[in-house]
Coordinates of C-alpha atoms and ligand atoms in Angstrom, one line a residue:
X1 CA -0.1 -28.3 -16.5
X2 CA -1.6 -24.9 -15.6
X3 CA -0.7 -23.2 -12.4
X4 CA -3.2 -21.1 -10.5
X5 CA -1.2 -17.9 -9.9
X6 CA -1.8 -14.5 -8.2
X7 CA -1.6 -11.4 -10.4
X8 CA 1.5 -10.4 -8.2
X9 CA 3.0 -13.8 -9.0
X10 CA 2.6 -13.3 -12.7
X11 CA 4.1 -9.8 -12.6
X12 CA 7.2 -11.2 -10.9
X13 CA 7.3 -14.2 -13.2
X14 CA 7.1 -12.0 -16.3
X15 CA 9.9 -9.8 -15.0
X16 CA 12.0 -13.0 -14.6
X17 CA 11.2 -14.1 -18.1
X18 CA 11.9 -10.6 -19.4
X19 CA 15.4 -10.9 -18.0
X20 CA 15.1 -8.6 -15.0
X21 CA 18.4 -8.9 -13.2
X22 CA 17.3 -7.4 -9.9
X23 CA 14.1 -6.5 -8.0
X24 CA 13.6 -3.9 -5.3
X25 CA 10.6 -3.2 -3.1
X26 CA 9.1 -1.9 0.1
X27 CA 6.1 -3.9 1.4
X28 CA 2.7 -2.4 1.0
X29 CA -0.7 -4.0 0.2
X30 CA -1.6 -4.8 -2.5
X31 CA 2.0 -5.1 -3.9
X32 CA 3.7 -7.0 -1.1
X33 CA 3.9 -10.4 -2.7
X34 CA 5.8 -9.3 -5.8
X35 CA 9.3 -9.4 -4.4
X36 CA 8.8 -12.7 -2.6
X37 CA 7.5 -14.2 -5.9
X38 CA 10.5 -12.8 -7.8
X39 CA 12.8 -14.5 -5.2
X40 CA 10.9 -17.8 -5.6
X41 CA 11.0 -17.8 -9.4
X42 CA 14.6 -16.6 -9.7
X43 CA 16.5 -17.5 -6.5
X44 CA 19.8 -16.8 -8.3
X45 CA 19.0 -13.1 -9.0
X46 CA 19.2 -10.1 -6.7
X47 CA 16.1 -9.1 -4.7
X48 CA 16.0 -6.6 -1.9
X49 CA 13.5 -5.2 0.6
X50 CA 14.7 -1.7 0.7
X51 CA 14.2 0.6 3.7
X52 CA 11.6 2.7 1.8
X53 CA 10.2 3.2 -1.7
X54 CA 12.5 6.2 -2.6
X55 CA 15.5 4.2 -1.8
X56 CA 14.1 1.2 -3.8
X57 CA 13.5 3.4 -6.9
X58 CA 16.9 5.1 -6.6
X59 CA 18.7 1.7 -6.4
X60 CA 16.6 0.4 -9.3
X61 CA 17.5 3.5 -11.4
X62 CA 21.3 3.2 -10.7
X63 CA 21.3 -0.4 -11.9
X64 CA 19.1 0.5 -14.9
X65 CA 21.4 3.3 -16.0
X66 CA 24.3 0.7 -15.8
X67 CA 22.5 -1.2 -18.5
X68 CA 20.6 -3.8 -16.5
X69 CA 16.9 -4.7 -16.4
X70 CA 15.2 -4.0 -13.1
X71 CA 11.8 -4.5 -11.5
X72 CA 10.8 -2.0 -8.7
X73 CA 7.5 -2.6 -6.8
X74 CA 5.5 -0.7 -4.3
X75 CA 2.0 0.3 -3.4
X76 CA 0.4 3.5 -4.6
X77 CA 1.1 5.6 -1.6
X78 CA 4.7 4.3 -1.7
X79 CA 5.0 6.0 -5.1
X80 CA 4.4 9.3 -3.3
X81 CA 7.6 8.6 -1.3
X82 CA 9.4 7.7 -4.5
X83 CA 8.0 10.6 -6.6
X84 CA 11.2 12.6 -6.3
X85 CA 13.5 10.3 -8.2
X86 CA 10.6 9.2 -10.5
X87 CA 10.3 12.7 -12.1
X88 CA 14.0 13.0 -12.6
X89 CA 14.6 9.5 -14.1
X90 CA 11.7 10.2 -16.6
X91 CA 14.1 12.8 -18.0
X92 CA 17.4 11.0 -17.9
X93 CA 15.9 7.7 -19.0
X94 CA 17.8 4.4 -18.5
X95 CA 20.4 2.4 -20.4
X96 CA 18.8 -1.0 -19.7
X97 CA 15.2 -1.3 -18.6
X98 CA 13.2 -0.2 -15.6
X99 CA 9.7 -1.3 -14.9
X100 CA 8.1 0.3 -11.9
X101 CA 5.0 -1.4 -10.4
X102 CA 2.7 0.9 -8.4
X103 CA -0.3 -1.2 -7.2
X104 CA -3.4 0.9 -6.7
X105 CA -6.2 0.3 -4.2
X106 CA -9.5 1.6 -5.5
X107 CA -12.1 1.4 -2.7
X108 CA -9.8 1.8 -0.8
X109 CA -9.4 -1.5 1.0
X110 CA -6.1 -1.1 2.8
X111 CA -4.8 2.4 2.1
X112 CA -5.1 6.0 3.2
X113 CA -6.2 7.0 -0.3
X114 CA -7.6 5.6 -3.6
X115 CA -5.2 7.7 -5.7
X116 CA -4.6 6.7 -9.3
X117 CA -0.9 6.0 -10.1
X118 CA -1.7 6.7 -13.8
X119 CA -1.7 10.4 -12.9
X120 CA 1.9 10.0 -11.9
X121 CA 2.7 8.6 -15.3
X122 CA 0.9 11.5 -16.9
X123 CA 2.6 14.1 -14.7
X124 CA 6.1 12.6 -14.9
X125 CA 5.5 11.8 -18.6
X126 CA 6.3 8.1 -18.7
X127 CA 4.2 5.3 -20.3
X128 CA 1.8 3.3 -18.1
X129 CA 0.2 -0.1 -18.7
X130 CA -3.1 -0.9 -16.9
X131 CA -3.7 -4.7 -16.7
X132 CA -7.2 -6.1 -16.5
X133 CA -6.5 -9.5 -14.8
X134 CA -3.5 -11.6 -13.8
X135 CA -2.9 -13.0 -17.3
X136 CA -3.0 -9.5 -18.7
X137 CA -0.6 -8.5 -16.0
X138 CA 1.8 -11.1 -17.3
X139 CA 1.5 -9.9 -20.9
X140 CA 1.7 -6.2 -20.1
X141 CA 4.7 -6.7 -17.8
X142 CA 6.5 -8.3 -20.7
X143 CA 5.5 -5.4 -23.0
X144 CA 6.6 -2.9 -20.3
X145 CA 10.1 -4.4 -20.2
X146 CA 10.4 -4.5 -24.0
X147 CA 9.2 -0.9 -24.3
X148 CA 11.5 0.3 -21.5
X149 CA 14.5 -1.5 -23.1
X150 CA 13.7 -0.2 -26.6
X151 CA 13.0 3.4 -25.7
X152 CA 15.4 3.6 -22.7
X153 CA 12.6 5.0 -20.6
X154 CA 11.1 4.0 -17.2
X155 CA 7.7 2.4 -17.7
X156 CA 4.9 2.2 -15.1
X157 CA 2.7 -0.9 -14.5
X158 CA -0.4 -0.1 -12.5
X159 CA -2.3 -3.2 -11.4
X160 CA -5.2 -2.6 -9.0
X161 CA -5.8 -4.7 -5.9
X162 CA -8.3 -7.1 -7.7
X163 CA -5.6 -7.8 -10.3
X164 CA -2.8 -8.2 -7.7
X165 CA -4.8 -10.5 -5.5
X166 CA -6.8 -12.5 -8.0
X167 CA -5.7 -15.9 -9.2
X168 CA -5.9 -17.2 -12.7
X169 CA -4.9 -20.5 -14.3
X170 CA -1.8 -20.0 -16.4
X171 CA 0.5 -22.2 -18.4
X172 CA 3.9 -21.1 -17.4
X173 CA 6.1 -21.2 -20.6
X174 CA 9.7 -22.4 -20.4
X175 CA 11.8 -19.5 -19.3
X176 CA 14.1 -18.1 -21.9
X177 CA 17.5 -17.8 -20.2
X178 CA 18.3 -14.1 -20.2
X179 CA 21.6 -13.2 -21.7
X180 CA 24.0 -12.2 -18.9
X181 CA 24.3 -8.4 -18.7
X182 CA 27.7 -7.2 -17.7
X183 CA 27.8 -4.1 -15.5
X184 CA 28.4 -1.3 -18.0
X185 CA 27.9 2.2 -16.7
X186 CA 29.0 4.6 -19.4
X187 CA 29.8 8.1 -18.2
X188 CA 27.5 10.7 -19.7
X189 CA 27.2 13.6 -17.2
X190 CA 25.0 15.6 -19.6
X191 CA 22.4 12.9 -19.1
X192 CA 22.9 11.3 -15.7
X193 CA 24.0 14.5 -13.9
X194 CA 22.3 17.0 -16.2
X195 CA 22.2 20.7 -15.1
X196 CA 19.0 22.6 -15.6
X197 CA 20.1 23.8 -19.1
X198 CA 20.4 20.2 -20.2
X199 CA 17.3 19.2 -18.4
X200 CA 15.3 21.1 -21.0
X201 CA 17.1 19.1 -23.7
X202 CA 16.2 15.9 -21.9
X203 CA 12.6 17.0 -21.6
X204 CA 12.5 17.7 -25.3
X205 CA 13.8 14.2 -26.0
X206 CA 11.3 12.7 -23.6
X207 CA 8.4 14.3 -25.4
X208 CA 9.7 13.0 -28.7
X209 CA 9.9 9.5 -27.2
X210 CA 6.4 9.7 -26.0
X211 CA 5.1 10.8 -29.4
X212 CA 6.8 7.8 -31.0
X213 CA 5.5 5.4 -28.3
X214 CA 1.9 6.7 -28.7
X215 CA 2.0 6.5 -32.5
X216 CA 3.3 2.9 -32.4
X217 CA 0.8 1.7 -29.8
X218 CA -2.3 1.7 -32.0
X219 CA -0.9 0.8 -35.4
X220 CA -3.1 -1.7 -37.4
X221 CA -4.3 -4.0 -34.6
X222 CA -7.2 -5.2 -36.8
X223 CA -9.9 -3.3 -34.9
X224 CA -13.2 -3.0 -36.6
X225 CA -16.2 -1.1 -35.1
X226 CA -19.5 -3.1 -35.1
X227 CA -21.8 -0.5 -33.4
X228 CA -22.1 3.2 -33.2
X229 CA -21.7 3.2 -29.4
X230 CA -18.5 2.2 -27.6
X231 CA -17.3 1.8 -24.0
X232 CA -13.6 2.5 -23.7
X233 CA -12.0 0.8 -20.7
X234 CA -8.6 0.3 -19.1
X235 CA -7.5 -2.1 -16.4
X236 CA -9.9 -4.1 -14.1
X237 CA -13.1 -2.3 -15.4
X238 CA -12.4 -3.9 -18.8
X239 CA -12.5 -7.4 -17.3
X240 CA -15.7 -6.6 -15.5
X241 CA -17.3 -5.1 -18.7
X242 CA -16.5 -8.3 -20.6
X243 CA -18.6 -10.2 -18.0
X244 CA -21.3 -7.6 -18.2
X245 CA -21.6 -7.8 -22.0
X246 CA -21.4 -11.6 -21.8
X247 CA -24.4 -11.7 -19.4
X248 CA -26.3 -8.9 -21.1
X249 CA -25.5 -8.4 -24.8
X250 CA -25.9 -4.8 -25.7
X251 CA -25.2 -2.9 -29.0
X252 CA -22.0 -1.4 -27.6
X253 CA -18.4 -2.1 -28.6
X254 CA -15.9 -2.7 -25.9
X255 CA -12.5 -1.0 -26.6
X256 CA -9.6 -2.0 -24.4
X257 CA -6.8 0.5 -23.6
X258 CA -3.7 -1.3 -22.5
X259 CA -1.6 1.9 -22.2
X260 CA -3.7 4.9 -20.8
X261 CA -0.8 7.2 -21.3
X262 CA 0.4 8.3 -23.8
X263 CA -2.8 8.0 -25.8
X264 CA -2.3 8.8 -29.4
X265 CA -4.3 10.9 -31.8
X266 CA -4.1 7.8 -34.0
X267 CA -6.2 6.0 -31.4
X268 CA -8.9 8.7 -31.4
X269 CA -8.8 9.1 -35.2
X270 CA -8.9 5.5 -36.3
X271 CA -10.6 3.7 -33.4
X272 CA -13.0 6.2 -32.0
X273 CA -13.8 8.7 -34.7
X274 CA -16.6 6.6 -36.2
X275 CA -18.6 6.2 -32.9
X276 CA -21.6 8.4 -32.2
X277 CA -21.1 8.3 -28.4
X278 CA -18.3 7.0 -26.1
X279 CA -18.4 6.0 -22.5
X280 CA -15.1 5.8 -20.6
X281 CA -14.8 3.3 -17.7
X282 CA -11.7 3.6 -15.6
X283 CA -10.7 3.5 -11.9
X284 CA -10.4 6.0 -10.2
X285 CA -9.6 9.2 -12.1
X286 CA -10.6 10.3 -15.6
X287 CA -7.1 9.8 -17.1
X288 CA -8.3 8.5 -20.5
X289 CA -11.4 10.6 -20.5
X290 CA -9.3 13.8 -20.1
X291 CA -7.1 12.9 -23.1
X292 CA -9.9 12.4 -25.5
X293 CA -10.3 15.6 -27.4
X294 CA -13.8 15.2 -29.0
X295 CA -15.4 15.9 -25.6
X296 CA -18.9 16.5 -27.0
X297 CA -19.5 12.8 -27.5
X298 CA -17.6 11.5 -24.5
X299 CA -19.3 10.4 -21.2
X300 CA -17.6 9.4 -18.1
X301 CA -16.7 10.8 -14.7
X302 CA -17.1 14.5 -15.7
X303 CA -20.8 14.2 -16.6
X304 CA -21.6 11.7 -13.9
X305 CA -22.1 8.8 -16.2
X306 CA -19.5 7.0 -14.1
X307 CA -18.9 7.3 -10.4
X308 CA -16.1 9.7 -9.4
X309 CA -14.7 7.3 -6.8
X310 CA -14.5 3.7 -5.7
X311 CA -14.3 0.4 -7.5
X312 CA -16.4 -0.2 -10.7
X313 CA -18.2 -3.4 -9.7
X314 CA -20.3 -5.6 -12.0
X315 CA -23.6 -4.1 -10.7
X316 CA -22.3 -0.5 -11.1
X317 CA -21.0 -1.1 -14.6
X318 CA -24.0 -3.0 -15.7
X319 CA -26.3 -0.2 -14.6
X320 CA -24.2 2.5 -16.2
X321 CA -23.7 0.6 -19.4
X322 CA -27.4 -0.1 -19.8
X323 CA -28.2 3.6 -19.2
X324 CA -25.6 4.6 -21.8
X325 CA -27.2 2.1 -24.3
X326 CA -30.7 3.5 -23.5
X327 CA -31.9 0.1 -22.1
X328 CA -33.5 -0.6 -18.8
X329 CA -31.1 -1.9 -16.2
X330 CA -31.5 -5.6 -15.2
X331 CA -31.9 -6.5 -11.6
X332 CA -28.6 -6.2 -9.8
X333 CA -26.6 -9.4 -9.5
X334 CA -26.5 -9.1 -5.8
X335 CA -30.3 -8.5 -5.4
X336 CA -31.0 -12.2 -5.1
X337 CA -28.3 -12.8 -2.5
X338 CA -28.8 -12.4 1.3
X339 CA -27.5 -9.1 2.6
X340 CA -23.9 -9.5 3.7
X341 CA -23.2 -9.4 7.4
X342 CA -21.9 -6.0 8.7
X343 CA -18.1 -5.9 8.4
X344 CA -16.3 -7.0 11.6
X345 CA -14.5 -4.1 13.3
X346 CA -10.7 -4.6 12.8
X347 CA -8.9 -5.2 16.1
X348 CA -5.4 -6.1 17.2
X349 CA -4.8 -9.8 17.8
X350 CA -5.4 -11.5 21.1
X351 CA -2.3 -11.1 23.1
X352 CA -0.7 -8.4 20.8
X353 CA 1.9 -6.4 22.7
X354 CA 0.6 -3.2 21.0
X355 CA -2.7 -3.3 22.9
X356 CA -1.2 -3.0 26.5
X357 CA 1.3 -0.4 25.1
X358 CA -1.7 1.8 23.9
X359 CA -3.5 1.1 27.2
X360 CA -0.4 2.3 29.1
X361 CA -0.1 5.4 26.8
X362 CA -3.7 6.4 27.5
X363 CA -3.3 5.8 31.2
X364 CA -0.1 7.8 31.5
X365 CA -1.6 10.9 29.9
X366 CA -5.4 11.0 30.1
X367 CA -5.5 14.5 28.5
X368 CA -2.7 13.7 26.0
X369 CA -2.6 14.1 22.2
X370 CA -1.5 10.9 20.4
X371 CA -0.3 11.1 16.9
X372 CA -0.1 7.7 15.2
X373 CA 1.4 6.2 12.1
X374 CA 0.9 3.6 9.4
X375 CA 0.8 -0.1 10.3
X376 CA -1.4 -2.5 12.2
X377 CA -0.8 -0.3 15.3
X378 CA -3.1 2.3 13.6
X379 CA -5.8 0.2 15.4
X380 CA -4.7 1.9 18.6
X381 CA -7.4 4.3 17.5
X382 CA -9.9 1.8 19.1
X383 CA -8.1 2.2 22.4
X384 CA -8.3 6.0 22.3
X385 CA -4.5 6.2 21.9
X386 CA -4.3 7.3 18.2
X387 CA -5.6 10.8 17.3
X388 CA -4.1 11.2 13.8
X389 CA -2.8 9.0 11.0
X390 CA -1.7 10.7 7.8
X391 CA 1.2 8.9 6.1
X392 CA 4.4 6.9 6.9
X393 CA 6.5 8.8 9.5
X394 CA 4.0 11.5 10.2
X395 CA 3.6 10.5 13.9
X396 CA 6.7 12.2 15.1
X397 CA 6.4 15.3 12.9
X398 CA 2.8 15.7 14.0
X399 CA 4.0 15.3 17.6
X400 CA 6.5 18.1 17.3
X401 CA 4.0 20.6 15.8
X402 CA 1.0 19.4 18.0
X403 CA 3.2 20.2 21.1
X404 CA 4.0 23.6 19.6
X405 CA 0.3 24.3 19.1
X406 CA -0.8 22.7 22.4
X407 CA 2.0 23.4 24.8
X408 CA 0.1 22.5 28.0
X409 CA -0.8 19.0 26.9
X410 CA 1.4 15.9 26.9
X411 CA 2.1 14.5 23.4
X412 CA 2.9 10.8 22.9
X413 CA 3.5 9.6 19.4
X414 CA 3.5 5.9 18.3
X415 CA 5.4 4.4 15.3
X416 CA 6.3 0.8 14.3
X417 CA 9.8 -0.4 14.0
X418 CA 9.7 -0.8 10.2
X419 CA 8.0 2.6 9.8
X420 CA 10.6 4.2 12.1
X421 CA 13.4 3.2 9.7
X422 CA 11.2 4.0 6.6
X423 CA 10.6 7.7 7.3
X424 CA 10.5 8.2 11.0
X425 CA 14.2 9.0 11.4
X426 CA 14.1 12.5 9.7
X427 CA 11.1 13.5 11.7
X428 CA 12.8 12.5 15.0
X429 CA 16.0 14.4 13.9
X430 CA 13.8 17.5 13.3
X431 CA 12.1 17.1 16.7
X432 CA 15.5 16.9 18.3
X433 CA 16.8 19.9 16.5
X434 CA 13.7 22.0 17.4
X435 CA 13.8 20.8 21.0
X436 CA 10.3 19.3 21.0
X437 CA 9.4 18.0 24.5
X438 CA 7.4 15.0 23.3
X439 CA 7.6 11.2 23.8
X440 CA 8.0 8.8 20.8
X441 CA 6.9 5.2 21.4
X442 CA 8.5 2.8 19.0
X443 CA 6.4 -0.4 18.9
X444 CA 9.1 -3.0 18.1
X445 CA 7.6 -6.4 17.1
X446 CA 10.7 -7.4 15.1
X447 CA 8.9 -7.5 11.7
X448 CA 6.8 -5.7 9.2
X449 CA 3.7 -7.6 10.4
X450 CA 0.7 -6.1 8.5
X451 CA 2.1 -6.9 5.0
X452 CA 3.3 -10.4 5.6
X453 CA 6.4 -10.3 8.0
X454 CA 8.9 -8.8 5.7
X455 CA 12.3 -8.1 7.4
X456 CA 13.2 -5.0 9.4
X457 CA 16.7 -3.4 9.5
X458 CA 17.5 -4.1 13.2
X459 CA 16.7 -7.8 12.8
X460 CA 19.0 -8.3 9.8
X461 CA 22.1 -9.3 11.8
X462 CA 23.9 -6.1 10.7
X463 CA 24.4 -4.8 14.3
X464 CA 21.8 -2.1 13.8
X465 CA 19.8 -1.2 16.9
X466 CA 16.9 1.2 17.4
X467 CA 18.6 2.4 20.5
X468 CA 21.8 3.3 18.7
X469 CA 19.9 5.0 15.9
X470 CA 18.0 7.1 18.4
X471 CA 21.1 8.0 20.5
X472 CA 22.9 8.9 17.2
X473 CA 20.3 11.7 16.9
X474 CA 21.4 13.2 20.2
X475 CA 18.5 11.8 22.3
X476 CA 19.7 10.6 25.7
X477 CA 16.4 9.2 27.1
X478 CA 16.0 5.8 25.2
X479 CA 14.4 3.1 27.3
X480 CA 13.0 -0.3 26.4
X481 CA 9.8 -1.7 28.1
X482 CA 7.8 -4.9 28.0
X483 CA 4.3 -3.8 27.1
X484 CA 2.9 -6.8 29.0
X485 CA 4.1 -5.0 32.2
X486 CA 1.3 -2.4 32.1
X487 CA 2.1 -0.7 35.5
X488 CA 5.8 -0.6 34.6
X489 CA 5.0 0.9 31.2
X490 CA 2.8 3.6 32.7
X491 CA 5.5 4.6 35.2
X492 CA 8.1 4.7 32.4
X493 CA 6.0 6.8 30.2
X494 CA 5.4 9.3 33.0
X495 CA 9.1 9.5 33.6
X496 CA 9.7 10.0 29.8
X497 CA 7.2 12.8 29.7
X498 CA 8.8 14.5 32.6
X499 CA 12.3 14.1 31.1
X500 CA 11.2 15.5 27.7
X501 CA 9.7 18.6 29.4
X502 CA 12.8 19.1 31.6
X503 CA 15.4 18.5 28.9
X504 CA 13.4 20.2 26.1
X505 CA 13.9 17.4 23.6
X506 CA 12.2 14.2 22.7
X507 CA 12.3 11.1 24.9
X508 CA 11.9 7.6 23.3
X509 CA 10.3 4.5 24.8
X510 CA 10.7 1.2 22.8
X511 CA 7.9 -1.3 23.5
X512 CA 9.4 -4.6 22.6
X513 CA 7.4 -7.8 22.1
X514 CA 7.4 -10.2 19.1
X515 CA 4.4 -10.3 16.8
X516 CA 2.0 -13.0 18.2
X517 CA 0.6 -13.6 14.6
X518 CA 4.0 -14.7 13.5
X519 CA 5.0 -16.8 16.4
X520 CA 2.7 -17.7 19.2
X521 CA 4.7 -17.1 22.4
X522 CA 4.8 -19.5 25.4
X523 CA 2.0 -18.7 27.9
X524 CA 3.1 -16.1 30.4
X525 CA 0.6 -17.2 33.0
X526 CA -1.4 -20.2 33.8
X527 CA -4.7 -20.3 31.9
X528 CA -6.7 -17.1 32.8
X529 CA -10.4 -17.2 33.6
X530 CA -13.0 -14.6 34.6
X531 CA -14.3 -15.2 38.2
X532 CA -17.6 -14.5 39.9
X533 CA -16.2 -11.1 41.0
X534 CA -16.8 -9.7 37.5
X535 CA -19.1 -6.7 37.6
X536 CA -19.5 -6.6 33.8
X537 CA -17.9 -3.1 33.6
X538 CA -17.0 -3.9 29.9
X539 CA -13.4 -2.5 30.4
X540 CA -11.7 -5.8 29.3
X541 CA -13.8 -6.6 26.3
X542 CA -14.8 -3.1 25.1
X543 CA -12.1 -0.6 26.1
X544 CA -9.2 -3.0 26.2
X545 CA -10.9 -5.1 23.5
X546 CA -9.0 -8.3 23.6
X547 CA -10.7 -10.5 21.1
X548 CA -10.5 -13.5 23.5
X549 CA -12.8 -11.6 25.9
X550 CA -16.5 -11.1 25.4
X551 CA -19.7 -10.7 27.3
X552 CA -21.8 -13.8 28.0
X553 CA -25.3 -12.4 28.3
X554 CA -26.6 -15.5 30.0
X555 CA -24.0 -15.2 32.8
X556 CA -24.1 -11.4 32.8
X557 CA -20.3 -11.2 32.9
X558 CA -17.2 -11.5 30.8
X559 CA -15.8 -14.8 29.6
X560 CA -12.6 -16.0 28.1
X561 CA -12.5 -17.7 24.7
X562 CA -9.9 -20.4 25.3
X563 CA -9.4 -20.9 21.5
X564 CA -8.2 -17.3 21.1
X565 CA -6.5 -16.6 24.4
X566 CA -2.7 -16.9 24.5
X567 CA -2.4 -16.5 28.3
X568 CA -0.4 -13.3 28.1
X569 CA -1.9 -12.4 31.5
X570 CA -2.3 -8.7 30.7
X571 CA -6.1 -8.7 31.4
X572 CA -5.3 -9.8 35.0
X573 CA -3.8 -6.4 35.5
X574 CA -6.4 -4.5 33.5
X575 CA -9.5 -5.6 35.4
X576 CA -10.2 -2.9 38.1
X577 CA -12.1 -5.5 40.2
X578 CA -9.5 -8.2 40.2
X579 CA -12.0 -10.5 38.6
X580 CA -9.6 -12.1 36.1
X581 CA -7.3 -14.6 37.6
X582 CA -4.7 -17.1 36.3
X583 CA -4.7 -20.8 37.3
X584 CA -6.9 -23.8 37.5
X585 CA -7.8 -23.0 41.0
X586 CA -8.9 -19.5 40.3
X587 CA -12.1 -18.8 42.3
Ligands
LIG1 S1 -13.6 -9.1 34.0 FE1 -13.2 -7.2 35.0 S2 -12.8 -5.8 33.4 FE2 -13.8 -7.5 32.5 S3 -16.0 -6.9 32.6 FE3 -15.6 -8.1 34.4 S4 -15.1 -6.6 35.9 FE4 -14.9 -5.5 34.0
LIG2 S1 -4.6 -13.5 28.8 FE1 -6.3 -12.0 28.7 S2 -5.4 -10.3 27.5 FE2 -4.1 -12.1 27.1 S3 -5.0 -13.1 25.3 FE3 -5.9 -14.1 27.1 S4 -7.8 -12.9 27.4 FE4 -6.5 -11.6 26.1

């Protein structure tokens, strides 16, 4: 019977069927489900949430140069963190197999950028596969492992969000039991520890491997042109173009590129030479387009025939393909549908401990500068307590330099517990060494919440604590606070700011409250309600923006939605008019 599986499930399952011995990952949408699926499909094999993507790729590489097959998964901005080992392992290669999944987010839907991981493959000079849908992800993951094992080279798989998070029916074949692979590291310092002189030899070998791979990829696959126009597509746009051509038959051939790099001269000569015009459809950068040499007949992103950014949807590709074929575009598929409602503003959950923490931060330093970080707490921007958000770990580095540039203003940075261990520690060390008088707030909810509650180092039962890690960097002001105690938190933050200025080094406040989306806490107060004292000042539902509070226009005041409220009681302290009270007998 067919299963209905996510693209991420099928990547993990294919890795298991390909004999992957281990899997490493750091959570990040849209790649977060891959490691969990690997564990589910192969509970007897090794799977690890590593502390960051660089660590994950280095661990994967070490196993792969010991002869094992390894899957390493991350989101596209995670590949920025892992880029350092990636470029090096492209040269050294592996002894077993190494498939690196970097899940892209054209749009973007849940990322800082819509960067194209295929450019990393091009730049590091490793092969990359670009699946069009979940079943294609299964097939190309198997090919990636086979290619990596055969050529002893790391191979990139680049599914986009709509491949990772789509489901497709799939008949799971019986797993071929992989042959056990004994640990077999063979000393070869000229390869694994190459000096710059040998690096040029390794680079030469890498180029030779790529030529062989490119030549092999397009050998006699039975392709026969039917028209004198072709659209060349890789990844998700290929799947969409198939639907477009099924709905609107046009005299255009559709040519699928599984491996956008390396593209071979064979491909251009045998498959594309006979066409009068070519249109290239790819997300998000012109990776294939830039490799096609006969530029005079190629249209794509460079001449505006394709959008330079964003997802290539059905309507966009239909319009662009009709223009390419010289046909009038049909009415957009969405034209008949009612306009979608405006997207809801993302907000922290009702009762989330991050909200009062941000409220206290803002209260403690009204003229402060507030560098933020990556995670659901980026939504502190709604509360006026996040002024910047660049990349993982940048809150504390920004805080140090913001203070240098703005010495008269208080600087309070925020970072989550997972992000603190991911890349926050080096920045805090730097701030300590440079004597930066700033406050770092670590928002400790005991999990990696935004990506699905993956584990964090200090909850792993290994005796690791955030306090000890901070003190180990020579920081003496490390205090924990309950964010629900807003007045106490404001007082503690003021004390931390004064201490940082006096001691000329950072102070750290840890706001500790479990994630309410993972485990609804016991009510802290009796049920809260808004009383007739409300003056509709909007503070609780607009500035504090608890989703359980809103304005009732008929009453002309705030009301509590009992379905959302978790009775954390914080709003009782927030209302400046004492109009929110706890208890059945509230006036
Ligand atoms: S309950 Fe308080 S904070 Fe909320 S609108 Fe009324 S007066 Fe303002
Ligand atoms: S008690 Fe107040 S702040 Fe807490 S969830 Fe309910 S309405 Fe929101």
